[in-house]
C-alpha positions as a printed Julia matrix, in Angstrom:
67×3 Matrix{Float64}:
  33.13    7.8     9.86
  29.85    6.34    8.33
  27.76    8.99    8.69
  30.33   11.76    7.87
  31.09    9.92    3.99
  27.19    9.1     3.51
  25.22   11.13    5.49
  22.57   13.31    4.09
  25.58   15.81    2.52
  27.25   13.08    1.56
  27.38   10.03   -1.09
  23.87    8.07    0.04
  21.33   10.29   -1.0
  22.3    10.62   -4.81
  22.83    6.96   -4.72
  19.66    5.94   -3.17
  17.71    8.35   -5.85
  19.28    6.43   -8.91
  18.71    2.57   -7.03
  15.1     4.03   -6.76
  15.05    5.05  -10.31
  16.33    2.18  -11.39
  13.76   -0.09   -9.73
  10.66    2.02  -11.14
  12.21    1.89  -14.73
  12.27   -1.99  -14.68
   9.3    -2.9   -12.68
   7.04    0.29  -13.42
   3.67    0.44  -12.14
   2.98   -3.26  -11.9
   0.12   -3.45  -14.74
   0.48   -7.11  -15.0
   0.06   -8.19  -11.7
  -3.36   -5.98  -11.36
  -4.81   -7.62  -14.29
  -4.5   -11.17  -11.98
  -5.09   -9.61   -8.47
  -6.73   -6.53   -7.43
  -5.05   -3.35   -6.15
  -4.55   -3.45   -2.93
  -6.4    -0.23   -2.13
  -9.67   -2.55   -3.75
  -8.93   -5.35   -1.96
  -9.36   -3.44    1.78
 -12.39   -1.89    0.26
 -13.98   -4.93   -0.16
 -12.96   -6.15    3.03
 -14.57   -3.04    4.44
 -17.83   -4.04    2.18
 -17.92   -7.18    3.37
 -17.42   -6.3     7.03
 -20.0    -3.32    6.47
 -22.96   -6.0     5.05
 -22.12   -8.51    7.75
 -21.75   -6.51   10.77
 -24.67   -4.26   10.29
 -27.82   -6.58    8.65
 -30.99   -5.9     9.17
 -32.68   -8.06   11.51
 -29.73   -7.61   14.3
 -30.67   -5.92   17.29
 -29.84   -2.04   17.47
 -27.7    -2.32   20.11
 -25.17   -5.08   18.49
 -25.55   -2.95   14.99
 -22.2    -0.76   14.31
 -23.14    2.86   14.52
């Protein structure tokens, strides 16, 4: 059975470890694509920034102002 040859005592695990290994040693931490497009953790914070500036200006009413 499947699950009996590669379960989680089995053959899979050890496997999976060394694929992942594997991937990190060849691609790493993906230094070249930052320098062309920002992490992705930047890019939802200016998303956030930009939401933040547009949804709350100044001259909107209160009421239609995010609290």
């Amino acid at each position: 059975m499947f699950i009996a040859e590669y379960g989680a005592s089995g053959l899979l695990p050890p496997l999976v470890l060394l694929a992942a290994l594997l991937i990190d040693a060849i691609v790493g931490e993906f230094g070249p694509l930052f320098r062309v497009l920002p992490h992705p953790v930047a890019m939802i914070g200016a998303v956030t920034d930009w939401l933040d500036r547009r949804l709350n200006r100044e001259r909107r009413a209160a009421a239609a102002r995010a609290r």
